[in-house]
PDB file of C-alpha atoms and ligand atoms in Angstrom:
ATOM      1  CA  MET A  78     -80.453 -47.797 -18.269  1.00 31.00           C
ATOM      2  CA  ASP A  79     -81.913 -51.245 -19.709  1.00 32.00           C
ATOM      3  CA  VAL A  80     -79.395 -54.177 -19.661  1.00 31.00           C
ATOM      4  CA  GLN A  81     -78.714 -54.014 -23.532  1.00 34.00           C
ATOM      5  CA  ALA A  82     -77.399 -50.414 -22.892  1.00 34.00           C
ATOM      6  CA  GLU A  83     -75.400 -51.342 -19.989  1.00 32.00           C
ATOM      7  CA  GLU A  84     -73.819 -54.356 -21.970  1.00 32.00           C
ATOM      8  CA  GLY A  85     -72.981 -51.610 -24.330  1.00 31.00           C
ATOM      9  CA  LEU A  86     -74.848 -53.060 -27.506  1.00 30.00           C
ATOM     10  CA  ILE A  87     -77.389 -50.388 -27.635  1.00 31.00           C
ATOM     11  CA  THR A  88     -76.052 -46.818 -27.154  1.00 47.00           C
ATOM     12  CA  ALA A  89     -78.780 -43.962 -26.983  1.00 56.00           C
ATOM     13  CA  SER A  90     -78.898 -41.631 -30.127  1.00 76.00           C
ATOM     14  CA  ALA A  91     -75.707 -41.313 -31.707  1.00 87.00           C
ATOM     15  CA  ARG A  92     -74.126 -37.854 -31.436  1.00 94.00           C
ATOM     16  CA  VAL A  93     -73.397 -37.159 -34.939  1.00 97.00           C
ATOM     17  CA  LEU A  94     -71.475 -33.956 -36.415  1.00 98.00           C
ATOM     18  CA  VAL A  95     -72.397 -32.577 -40.202  1.00 98.00           C
ATOM     19  CA  THR A  96     -70.087 -30.712 -41.889  1.00 98.00           C
ATOM     20  CA  THR A  97     -70.585 -28.706 -45.239  1.00 98.00           C
ATOM     21  CA  ALA A  98     -68.199 -26.236 -46.835  1.00 98.00           C
ATOM     22  CA  VAL A  99     -70.448 -23.262 -47.080  1.00 98.00           C
ATOM     23  CA  PRO A 100     -73.704 -22.194 -45.060  1.00 98.00           C
ATOM     24  CA  VAL A 101     -76.108 -22.671 -47.862  1.00 98.00           C
ATOM     25  CA  GLU A 102     -75.280 -26.350 -47.650  1.00 98.00           C
ATOM     26  CA  ARG A 103     -75.328 -26.373 -43.898  1.00 98.00           C
ATOM     27  CA  ASP A 104     -79.059 -24.638 -44.140  1.00 98.00           C
ATOM     28  CA  ALA A 105     -80.174 -27.361 -46.854  1.00 98.00           C
ATOM     29  CA  VAL A 106     -79.384 -29.953 -44.404  1.00 98.00           C
ATOM     30  CA  ALA A 107     -80.836 -28.157 -41.180  1.00 98.00           C
ATOM     31  CA  ARG A 108     -84.092 -28.021 -43.089  1.00 98.00           C
ATOM     32  CA  ALA A 109     -84.480 -31.775 -43.089  1.00 98.00           C
ATOM     33  CA  PHE A 110     -84.789 -31.266 -39.224  1.00 97.00           C
ATOM     34  CA  PRO A 111     -88.051 -30.684 -37.594  1.00 96.00           C
ATOM     35  CA  GLY A 112     -88.060 -27.927 -35.141  1.00 95.00           C
ATOM     36  CA  PRO A 113     -86.017 -25.043 -33.984  1.00 96.00           C
ATOM     37  CA  VAL A 114     -81.951 -24.790 -34.808  1.00 97.00           C
ATOM     38  CA  THR A 115     -80.075 -23.244 -31.834  1.00 97.00           C
ATOM     39  CA  GLU A 116     -76.550 -21.719 -32.391  1.00 97.00           C
ATOM     40  CA  VAL A 117     -73.527 -22.695 -30.492  1.00 96.00           C
ATOM     41  CA  ARG A 118     -70.695 -20.745 -30.622  1.00 94.00           C
ATOM     42  CA  LEU A 119     -66.966 -22.063 -30.387  1.00 88.00           C
ATOM     43  CA  PRO A 120     -63.815 -20.478 -30.338  1.00 84.00           C
ATOM     44  CA  GLY A 121     -63.534 -19.680 -33.929  1.00 82.00           C
ATOM     45  CA  THR A 122     -66.465 -21.255 -35.108  1.00 84.00           C
ATOM     46  CA  LEU A 123     -70.454 -21.509 -34.932  1.00 94.00           C
ATOM     47  CA  LEU A 124     -72.055 -25.045 -34.645  1.00 97.00           C
ATOM     48  CA  CYS A 125     -76.062 -25.210 -35.696  1.00 98.00           C
ATOM     49  CA  ARG A 126     -77.902 -27.898 -33.322  1.00 98.00           C
ATOM     50  CA  THR A 127     -80.885 -29.256 -34.372  1.00 97.00           C
ATOM     51  CA  ALA A 128     -83.793 -30.006 -31.850  1.00 95.00           C
ATOM     52  CA  ALA A 129     -82.560 -34.119 -32.600  1.00 93.00           C
ATOM     53  CA  GLY A 130     -79.223 -32.887 -31.391  1.00 94.00           C
ATOM     54  CA  TRP A 131     -77.360 -33.407 -34.486  1.00 96.00           C
ATOM     55  CA  ASP A 132     -74.723 -30.408 -35.121  1.00 98.00           C
ATOM     56  CA  LEU A 133     -73.862 -28.703 -38.032  1.00 98.00           C
ATOM     57  CA  LEU A 134     -71.039 -26.774 -39.103  1.00 98.00           C
ATOM     58  CA  ALA A 135     -70.172 -24.693 -42.312  1.00 98.00           C
ATOM     59  CA  ALA A 136     -66.381 -25.716 -42.371  1.00 97.00           C
ATOM     60  CA  GLY A 137     -65.137 -23.924 -45.139  1.00 97.00           C
ATOM     61  CA  VAL A 138     -64.049 -24.724 -48.631  1.00 98.00           C
ATOM     62  CA  GLY A 139     -61.122 -27.116 -49.510  1.00 98.00           C
ATOM     63  CA  PRO A 140     -59.786 -29.794 -47.562  1.00 98.00           C
ATOM     64  CA  ALA A 141     -57.413 -27.908 -45.234  1.00 98.00           C
ATOM     65  CA  LEU A 142     -59.995 -25.515 -43.791  1.00 97.00           C
ATOM     66  CA  ALA A 143     -62.288 -28.506 -43.745  1.00 98.00           C
ATOM     67  CA  ALA A 144     -59.898 -30.564 -41.562  1.00 98.00           C
ATOM     68  CA  ALA A 145     -58.938 -27.732 -39.253  1.00 97.00           C
ATOM     69  CA  SER A 146     -62.668 -26.555 -38.661  1.00 97.00           C
ATOM     70  CA  THR A 147     -63.690 -30.184 -37.941  1.00 98.00           C
ATOM     71  CA  ALA A 148     -60.897 -30.940 -35.585  1.00 97.00           C
ATOM     72  CA  GLY A 149     -61.859 -27.751 -33.418  1.00 96.00           C
ATOM     73  CA  ALA A 150     -65.364 -29.200 -33.261  1.00 97.00           C
ATOM     74  CA  LEU A 151     -64.229 -32.393 -32.465  1.00 97.00           C
ATOM     75  CA  THR A 152     -61.806 -31.246 -29.736  1.00 96.00           C
ATOM     76  CA  ALA A 153     -64.471 -29.281 -28.421  1.00 95.00           C
ATOM     77  CA  ALA A 154     -67.057 -31.835 -27.974  1.00 95.00           C
ATOM     78  CA  ALA A 155     -64.293 -34.153 -26.409  1.00 96.00           C
ATOM     79  CA  LEU A 156     -63.417 -31.425 -23.787  1.00 94.00           C
ATOM     80  CA  ASP A 157     -66.999 -30.900 -23.099  1.00 93.00           C
ATOM     81  CA  GLY A 158     -67.134 -34.814 -22.098  1.00 95.00           C
ATOM     82  CA  ALA A 159     -69.907 -35.495 -25.049  1.00 95.00           C
ATOM     83  CA  PRO A 160     -67.546 -36.793 -27.968  1.00 97.00           C
ATOM     84  CA  TYR A 161     -69.034 -37.326 -31.346  1.00 97.00           C
ATOM     85  CA  ASP A 162     -70.169 -40.877 -33.037  1.00 96.00           C
ATOM     86  CA  LEU A 163     -70.007 -40.172 -36.041  1.00 97.00           C
ATOM     87  CA  VAL A 164     -68.791 -37.283 -38.564  1.00 98.00           C
ATOM     88  CA  VAL A 165     -70.640 -36.576 -42.028  1.00 98.00           C
ATOM     89  CA  SER A 166     -69.158 -34.754 -44.795  1.00 98.00           C
ATOM     90  CA  ALA A 167     -72.021 -33.505 -47.009  1.00 98.00           C
ATOM     91  CA  GLY A 168     -72.584 -31.057 -49.747  1.00 98.00           C
ATOM     92  CA  ILE A 169     -72.905 -30.476 -53.167  1.00 98.00           C
ATOM     93  CA  GLY A 170     -70.311 -32.096 -55.761  1.00 98.00           C
ATOM     94  CA  GLY A 171     -69.183 -33.136 -59.296  1.00 98.00           C
ATOM     95  CA  GLY A 172     -70.438 -36.479 -60.548  1.00 98.00           C
ATOM     96  CA  PHE A 173     -68.943 -38.692 -62.791  1.00 98.00           C
ATOM     97  CA  ALA A 174     -70.804 -39.643 -66.268  1.00 96.00           C
ATOM     98  CA  PRO A 175     -72.802 -41.507 -66.664  1.00 97.00           C
ATOM     99  CA  GLU A 176     -72.951 -43.206 -63.339  1.00 97.00           C
ATOM    100  CA  ALA A 177     -73.994 -40.293 -61.151  1.00 98.00           C
ATOM    101  CA  PRO A 178     -76.032 -37.539 -63.184  1.00 97.00           C
ATOM    102  CA  VAL A 179     -76.782 -34.212 -61.900  1.00 97.00           C
ATOM    103  CA  GLY A 180     -79.440 -34.257 -59.162  1.00 96.00           C
ATOM    104  CA  SER A 181     -78.154 -37.758 -57.906  1.00 97.00           C
ATOM    105  CA  LEU A 182     -76.692 -38.870 -54.726  1.00 98.00           C
ATOM    106  CA  VAL A 183     -73.411 -40.619 -53.933  1.00 98.00           C
ATOM    107  CA  VAL A 184     -72.572 -41.924 -50.573  1.00 98.00           C
ATOM    108  CA  ALA A 185     -68.729 -42.891 -50.281  1.00 98.00           C
ATOM    109  CA  ASP A 186     -67.519 -46.182 -49.583  1.00 98.00           C
ATOM    110  CA  ALA A 187     -63.881 -44.563 -50.140  1.00 98.00           C
ATOM    111  CA  ILE A 188     -63.020 -41.501 -49.344  1.00 99.00           C
ATOM    112  CA  THR A 189     -59.840 -40.626 -51.348  1.00 98.00           C
ATOM    113  CA  VAL A 190     -57.638 -37.880 -51.690  1.00 98.00           C
ATOM    114  CA  ALA A 191     -56.709 -37.660 -55.558  1.00 98.00           C
ATOM    115  CA  ASP A 192     -54.003 -35.185 -55.843  1.00 97.00           C
ATOM    116  CA  LEU A 193     -51.735 -35.453 -52.823  1.00 98.00           C
ATOM    117  CA  GLY A 194     -48.471 -36.574 -54.007  1.00 98.00           C
ATOM    118  CA  ALA A 195     -46.000 -36.215 -56.549  1.00 97.00           C
ATOM    119  CA  GLU A 196     -45.805 -35.676 -60.201  1.00 96.00           C
ATOM    120  CA  THR A 197     -43.077 -37.711 -62.127  1.00 96.00           C
ATOM    121  CA  ALA A 198     -41.795 -38.472 -65.329  1.00 96.00           C
ATOM    122  CA  ASP A 199     -44.245 -41.784 -65.311  1.00 93.00           C
ATOM    123  CA  GLY A 200     -47.130 -39.961 -64.119  1.00 94.00           C
ATOM    124  CA  PHE A 201     -48.364 -39.161 -60.534  1.00 96.00           C
ATOM    125  CA  VAL A 202     -47.402 -41.022 -57.490  1.00 97.00           C
ATOM    126  CA  PRO A 203     -49.697 -41.026 -54.432  1.00 98.00           C
ATOM    127  CA  VAL A 204     -48.156 -39.935 -51.097  1.00 98.00           C
ATOM    128  CA  THR A 205     -48.480 -43.730 -49.843  1.00 98.00           C
ATOM    129  CA  GLU A 206     -46.226 -44.713 -52.481  1.00 96.00           C
ATOM    130  CA  LEU A 207     -43.780 -42.435 -51.374  1.00 96.00           C
ATOM    131  CA  GLY A 208     -43.577 -43.822 -47.907  1.00 97.00           C
ATOM    132  CA  PHE A 209     -45.874 -41.581 -45.842  1.00 95.00           C
ATOM    133  CA  GLY A 210     -49.321 -40.579 -44.765  1.00 95.00           C
ATOM    134  CA  THR A 211     -52.974 -41.600 -46.014  1.00 97.00           C
ATOM    135  CA  VAL A 212     -55.011 -41.287 -49.146  1.00 98.00           C
ATOM    136  CA  THR A 213     -58.020 -43.162 -48.480  1.00 98.00           C
ATOM    137  CA  HIS A 214     -60.270 -43.401 -45.483  1.00 98.00           C
ATOM    138  CA  ARG A 215     -63.075 -46.359 -45.680  1.00 98.00           C
ATOM    139  CA  PRO A 216     -66.594 -45.414 -43.924  1.00 98.00           C
ATOM    140  CA  PRO A 217     -68.242 -48.050 -42.077  1.00 97.00           C
ATOM    141  CA  GLY A 218     -70.063 -50.499 -44.073  1.00 96.00           C
ATOM    142  CA  PRO A 219     -72.963 -50.907 -42.133  1.00 95.00           C
ATOM    143  CA  ALA A 220     -73.683 -47.129 -42.047  1.00 96.00           C
ATOM    144  CA  VAL A 221     -73.002 -46.596 -45.856  1.00 97.00           C
ATOM    145  CA  ARG A 222     -75.656 -49.184 -46.527  1.00 97.00           C
ATOM    146  CA  ALA A 223     -78.074 -47.549 -44.003  1.00 96.00           C
ATOM    147  CA  VAL A 224     -77.625 -44.057 -46.085  1.00 97.00           C
ATOM    148  CA  SER A 225     -77.672 -46.004 -49.514  1.00 97.00           C
ATOM    149  CA  ASP A 226     -81.070 -47.907 -48.325  1.00 97.00           C
ATOM    150  CA  ALA A 227     -82.673 -44.817 -47.019  1.00 97.00           C
ATOM    151  CA  THR A 228     -81.833 -42.588 -49.936  1.00 98.00           C
ATOM    152  CA  GLY A 229     -81.132 -44.482 -52.824  1.00 98.00           C
ATOM    153  CA  ALA A 230     -77.800 -43.124 -53.087  1.00 98.00           C
ATOM    154  CA  ARG A 231     -75.183 -44.917 -55.552  1.00 98.00           C
ATOM    155  CA  THR A 232     -72.035 -46.190 -53.773  1.00 98.00           C
ATOM    156  CA  GLY A 233     -68.815 -45.851 -54.534  1.00 98.00           C
ATOM    157  CA  THR A 234     -65.628 -43.651 -54.095  1.00 98.00           C
ATOM    158  CA  ILE A 235     -65.525 -39.922 -53.823  1.00 99.00           C
ATOM    159  CA  LEU A 236     -62.490 -38.029 -54.562  1.00 99.00           C
ATOM    160  CA  THR A 237     -61.228 -35.311 -52.917  1.00 98.00           C
ATOM    161  CA  VAL A 238     -59.722 -32.691 -54.815  1.00 98.00           C
ATOM    162  CA  SER A 239     -57.557 -29.226 -54.417  1.00 98.00           C
ATOM    163  CA  THR A 240     -58.354 -28.051 -58.069  1.00 98.00           C
ATOM    164  CA  VAL A 241     -62.122 -28.399 -59.224  1.00 97.00           C
ATOM    165  CA  THR A 242     -61.918 -30.629 -62.640  1.00 98.00           C
ATOM    166  CA  GLY A 243     -62.370 -28.632 -65.383  1.00 97.00           C
ATOM    167  CA  THR A 244     -61.224 -30.830 -68.717  1.00 97.00           C
ATOM    168  CA  ALA A 245     -62.473 -34.155 -70.244  1.00 97.00           C
ATOM    169  CA  ASP A 246     -58.798 -35.125 -70.101  1.00 98.00           C
ATOM    170  CA  ARG A 247     -58.723 -34.302 -66.176  1.00 98.00           C
ATOM    171  CA  ALA A 248     -61.578 -36.303 -65.710  1.00 98.00           C
ATOM    172  CA  ALA A 249     -60.530 -39.477 -67.585  1.00 98.00           C
ATOM    173  CA  ALA A 250     -57.096 -39.536 -65.818  1.00 97.00           C
ATOM    174  CA  LEU A 251     -58.941 -39.190 -62.386  1.00 98.00           C
ATOM    175  CA  ARG A 252     -61.566 -42.407 -63.744  1.00 98.00           C
ATOM    176  CA  GLY A 253     -58.319 -44.004 -65.131  1.00 97.00           C
ATOM    177  CA  ARG A 254     -56.534 -44.141 -61.634  1.00 97.00           C
ATOM    178  CA  HIS A 255     -59.620 -44.217 -59.323  1.00 98.00           C
ATOM    179  CA  PRO A 256     -61.957 -46.594 -61.475  1.00 98.00           C
ATOM    180  CA  GLY A 257     -64.788 -46.798 -58.844  1.00 98.00           C
ATOM    181  CA  ALA A 258     -64.984 -42.949 -58.256  1.00 98.00           C
ATOM    182  CA  LEU A 259     -68.143 -41.969 -58.963  1.00 98.00           C
ATOM    183  CA  ALA A 260     -68.060 -37.902 -57.759  1.00 98.00           C
ATOM    184  CA  GLU A 261     -65.611 -35.348 -56.768  1.00 98.00           C
ATOM    185  CA  GLY A 262     -65.812 -32.818 -53.983  1.00 98.00           C
ATOM    186  CA  MET A 263     -63.026 -30.717 -52.081  1.00 98.00           C
ATOM    187  CA  GLU A 264     -63.544 -31.622 -48.347  1.00 98.00           C
ATOM    188  CA  GLY A 265     -64.335 -35.146 -47.790  1.00 98.00           C
ATOM    189  CA  PHE A 266     -60.846 -36.259 -47.040  1.00 99.00           C
ATOM    190  CA  GLY A 267     -59.742 -33.190 -45.080  1.00 98.00           C
ATOM    191  CA  VAL A 268     -63.094 -33.877 -42.768  1.00 99.00           C
ATOM    192  CA  ALA A 269     -62.036 -37.986 -42.863  1.00 98.00           C
ATOM    193  CA  GLU A 270     -58.454 -37.021 -41.794  1.00 98.00           C
ATOM    194  CA  ALA A 271     -59.498 -34.836 -38.769  1.00 98.00           C
ATOM    195  CA  ALA A 272     -62.189 -37.815 -37.453  1.00 98.00           C
ATOM    196  CA  ALA A 273     -59.610 -40.255 -37.567  1.00 98.00           C
ATOM    197  CA  ALA A 274     -57.253 -38.325 -35.560  1.00 98.00           C
ATOM    198  CA  HIS A 275     -60.147 -38.687 -33.215  1.00 98.00           C
ATOM    199  CA  GLY A 276     -60.893 -42.040 -33.694  1.00 98.00           C
ATOM    200  CA  VAL A 277     -64.314 -41.107 -35.086  1.00 98.00           C
ATOM    201  CA  PRO A 278     -65.804 -42.717 -38.207  1.00 98.00           C
ATOM    202  CA  ALA A 279     -66.728 -40.535 -40.866  1.00 98.00           C
ATOM    203  CA  LEU A 280     -69.087 -40.559 -43.901  1.00 98.00           C
ATOM    204  CA  GLU A 281     -68.966 -38.672 -47.369  1.00 98.00           C
ATOM    205  CA  ILE A 282     -72.361 -37.481 -49.094  1.00 98.00           C
ATOM    206  CA  ARG A 283     -72.488 -35.619 -52.240  1.00 98.00           C
ATOM    207  CA  ALA A 284     -75.621 -34.312 -54.065  1.00 98.00           C
ATOM    208  CA  VAL A 285     -74.240 -34.026 -57.579  1.00 98.00           C
ATOM    209  CA  SER A 286     -74.686 -30.290 -58.954  1.00 98.00           C
ATOM    210  CA  ASN A 287     -72.590 -30.538 -62.133  1.00 97.00           C
ATOM    211  CA  PRO A 288     -70.770 -33.193 -64.007  1.00 97.00           C
ATOM    212  CA  VAL A 289     -67.006 -33.585 -63.824  1.00 98.00           C
ATOM    213  CA  GLY A 290     -65.670 -32.749 -66.998  1.00 97.00           C
ATOM    214  CA  PRO A 291     -65.071 -29.739 -69.287  1.00 97.00           C
ATOM    215  CA  ARG A 292     -65.977 -26.105 -67.256  1.00 92.00           C
ATOM    216  CA  ASP A 293     -69.683 -25.119 -68.205  1.00 91.00           C
ATOM    217  CA  ARG A 294     -70.923 -23.174 -65.400  1.00 89.00           C
ATOM    218  CA  ALA A 295     -74.260 -22.899 -67.194  1.00 90.00           C
ATOM    219  CA  ALA A 296     -74.727 -26.688 -66.369  1.00 88.00           C
ATOM    220  CA  TRP A 297     -74.733 -26.404 -62.586  1.00 93.00           C
ATOM    221  CA  ARG A 298     -77.649 -27.297 -61.222  1.00 97.00           C
ATOM    222  CA  ILE A 299     -77.022 -26.115 -57.495  1.00 97.00           C
ATOM    223  CA  GLY A 300     -80.564 -25.757 -56.470  1.00 97.00           C
ATOM    224  CA  ASP A 301     -81.725 -28.896 -57.415  1.00 97.00           C
ATOM    225  CA  ALA A 302     -78.461 -30.298 -55.679  1.00 98.00           C
ATOM    226  CA  LEU A 303     -79.286 -28.710 -52.376  1.00 98.00           C
ATOM    227  CA  THR A 304     -82.728 -30.142 -52.585  1.00 98.00           C
ATOM    228  CA  ALA A 305     -81.505 -33.528 -53.129  1.00 98.00           C
ATOM    229  CA  LEU A 306     -79.283 -32.882 -49.895  1.00 98.00           C
ATOM    230  CA  THR A 307     -82.588 -31.636 -47.927  1.00 98.00           C
ATOM    231  CA  GLU A 308     -84.310 -34.874 -49.042  1.00 98.00           C
ATOM    232  CA  ALA A 309     -81.667 -37.170 -48.326  1.00 98.00           C
ATOM    233  CA  PHE A 310     -80.896 -35.954 -44.837  1.00 98.00           C
ATOM    234  CA  GLY A 311     -84.513 -36.503 -44.373  1.00 97.00           C
ATOM    235  CA  LYS A 312     -84.672 -40.062 -45.014  1.00 96.00           C
ATOM    236  CA  LEU A 313     -81.004 -40.924 -43.804  1.00 94.00           C
ATOM    237  CA  ALA A 314     -81.176 -39.047 -40.139  1.00 91.00           C
ATOM    238  CA  PRO A 315     -83.778 -41.448 -38.961  1.00 88.00           C
ATOM    239  CA  ALA A 316     -81.690 -44.411 -40.760  1.00 88.00           C
ATOM    240  CA  LEU A 317     -78.646 -43.477 -38.744  1.00 87.00           C
ATOM    241  CA  GLU A 318     -80.344 -42.781 -35.615  1.00 79.00           C
ATOM    242  CA  SER A 319     -80.559 -46.656 -35.237  1.00 73.00           C
ATOM    243  CA  TRP A 320     -77.464 -47.009 -36.643  1.00 70.00           C
ATOM    244  CA  ASN A 321     -75.066 -48.277 -33.735  1.00 66.00           C
ATOM    245  CA  PRO A 322     -71.534 -46.641 -33.851  1.00 67.00           C
ATOM    246  CA  HIS A 323     -70.059 -49.772 -32.239  1.00 63.00           C
ATOM    247  CA  ASP A 324     -70.551 -51.520 -35.493  1.00 59.00           C
ATOM    248  CA  ALA A 325     -68.192 -48.807 -36.704  1.00 56.00           C
ATOM    249  CA  HIS A 326     -65.441 -51.187 -37.843  1.00 53.00           C
ATOM    250  CA  ASP A 327     -67.798 -54.063 -39.336  1.00 53.00           C
ATOM    251  CA  ARG A 328     -67.109 -54.276 -42.805  1.00 55.00           C
TER     252      ARG A 328
HETATM  253  O1  LIG B 258     -65.666 -22.379 -61.394  1.00 62.69           O
HETATM  254  C1  LIG B 258     -65.641 -23.694 -61.794  1.00 62.69           C
HETATM  255  O2  LIG B 258     -65.459 -24.270 -62.698  1.00 62.69           O
HETATM  256  C2  LIG B 258     -66.154 -24.569 -60.649  1.00 62.69           C
HETATM  257  C3  LIG B 258     -66.694 -25.986 -61.083  1.00 62.69           C
HETATM  258  C4  LIG B 258     -67.249 -26.552 -60.067  1.00 62.69           C
HETATM  259  C5  LIG B 258     -67.368 -26.088 -58.726  1.00 62.69           C
HETATM  260  C6  LIG B 258     -66.846 -24.781 -58.286  1.00 62.69           C
HETATM  261  C7  LIG B 258     -66.734 -24.396 -56.942  1.00 62.69           C
HETATM  262  O3  LIG B 258     -66.126 -23.507 -56.818  1.00 62.69           O
HETATM  263  C8  LIG B 258     -67.652 -25.212 -55.823  1.00 62.69           C
HETATM  264  C9  LIG B 258     -66.817 -25.705 -55.015  1.00 62.69           C
HETATM  265  C10 LIG B 258     -67.741 -25.944 -53.702  1.00 62.69           C
HETATM  266  O4  LIG B 258     -68.675 -27.142 -54.361  1.00 62.69           O
HETATM  267  C11 LIG B 258     -68.461 -28.583 -54.333  1.00 62.69           C
HETATM  268  N1  LIG B 258     -68.243 -29.156 -55.658  1.00 62.69           N
HETATM  269  C12 LIG B 258     -69.400 -28.875 -56.426  1.00 62.69           C
HETATM  270  N2  LIG B 258     -68.935 -29.280 -57.569  1.00 62.69           N
HETATM  271  C13 LIG B 258     -67.823 -29.752 -57.710  1.00 62.69           C
HETATM  272  C14 LIG B 258     -66.778 -30.245 -58.527  1.00 62.69           C
HETATM  273  O5  LIG B 258     -67.324 -30.815 -59.679  1.00 62.69           O
HETATM  274  N3  LIG B 258     -65.419 -30.653 -58.144  1.00 62.69           N
HETATM  275  C15 LIG B 258     -65.190 -30.574 -57.156  1.00 62.69           C
HETATM  276  N4  LIG B 258     -65.899 -30.113 -55.996  1.00 62.69           N
HETATM  277  C16 LIG B 258     -67.074 -29.672 -56.089  1.00 62.69           C
HETATM  278  C17 LIG B 258     -66.673 -28.385 -53.433  1.00 62.69           C
HETATM  279  O6  LIG B 258     -66.900 -29.343 -52.388  1.00 62.69           O
HETATM  280  C18 LIG B 258     -66.751 -27.201 -52.936  1.00 62.69           C
HETATM  281  O7  LIG B 258     -67.130 -27.151 -51.656  1.00 62.69           O
HETATM  282  C19 LIG B 258     -66.377 -24.096 -59.344  1.00 62.69           C
END
């Protein structure tokens, strides 16, 4: 161990857990890594470990299952004496026009749950204004910049929703409440909640497969988004390898 490592200034390669919703997204991430992928069975779940040591988890669709699966993997790693340094929630998502067109990439500087709260006669009230909970997790700035610089991803808020937006009115309402929103998905906030419970920083990265707005399944470009996801991880993995987890709280 060199002097810098002893002083904790530089760590060995960060231990990274990447969560996706479904196996096809996990496999798109895996294609970015050279070498074989090995399977690691955990109680109730299956990790895919790349030759670079990154663990990939298809954690399920929606914030609840994503949180439960991510928490399980984090707990297993901690009990094994090899806790993760970083969790990355990744997948396809909806993009708000015109800033995040189909095929583009977004990295979150805020991971915000859009529909956790109460409906009132005066409109939606987030759970924090009711006096409890959290609605936003803020990823570490240096890691967000490393991803953005490496991949060209736009940086902004990624919303987590339990119901996919399907109308122009709903899209406009979300943008009205969250002017910095560039994309929406269904898992990021759940993953970030699990990571926060373990004191581990979290990122969210979405490759845009469809516009947020009126439902139009013919407009989905899932293949293009999965290709963008593979290309993004090919660039961001080396960038995050040199990111120091001790910078996690440095904005
Ligand atoms: O049936 C529909 O109209 C519809 C439109 C978009 C997405 C879906 C899904 O069921 C996919 C959910 C899955 O993919 C992520 N995702 C992709 N696009 C979006 C979106 O526009 N809004 C929210 N989530 C999206 C999501 O993270 C899930 O993993 C159905």
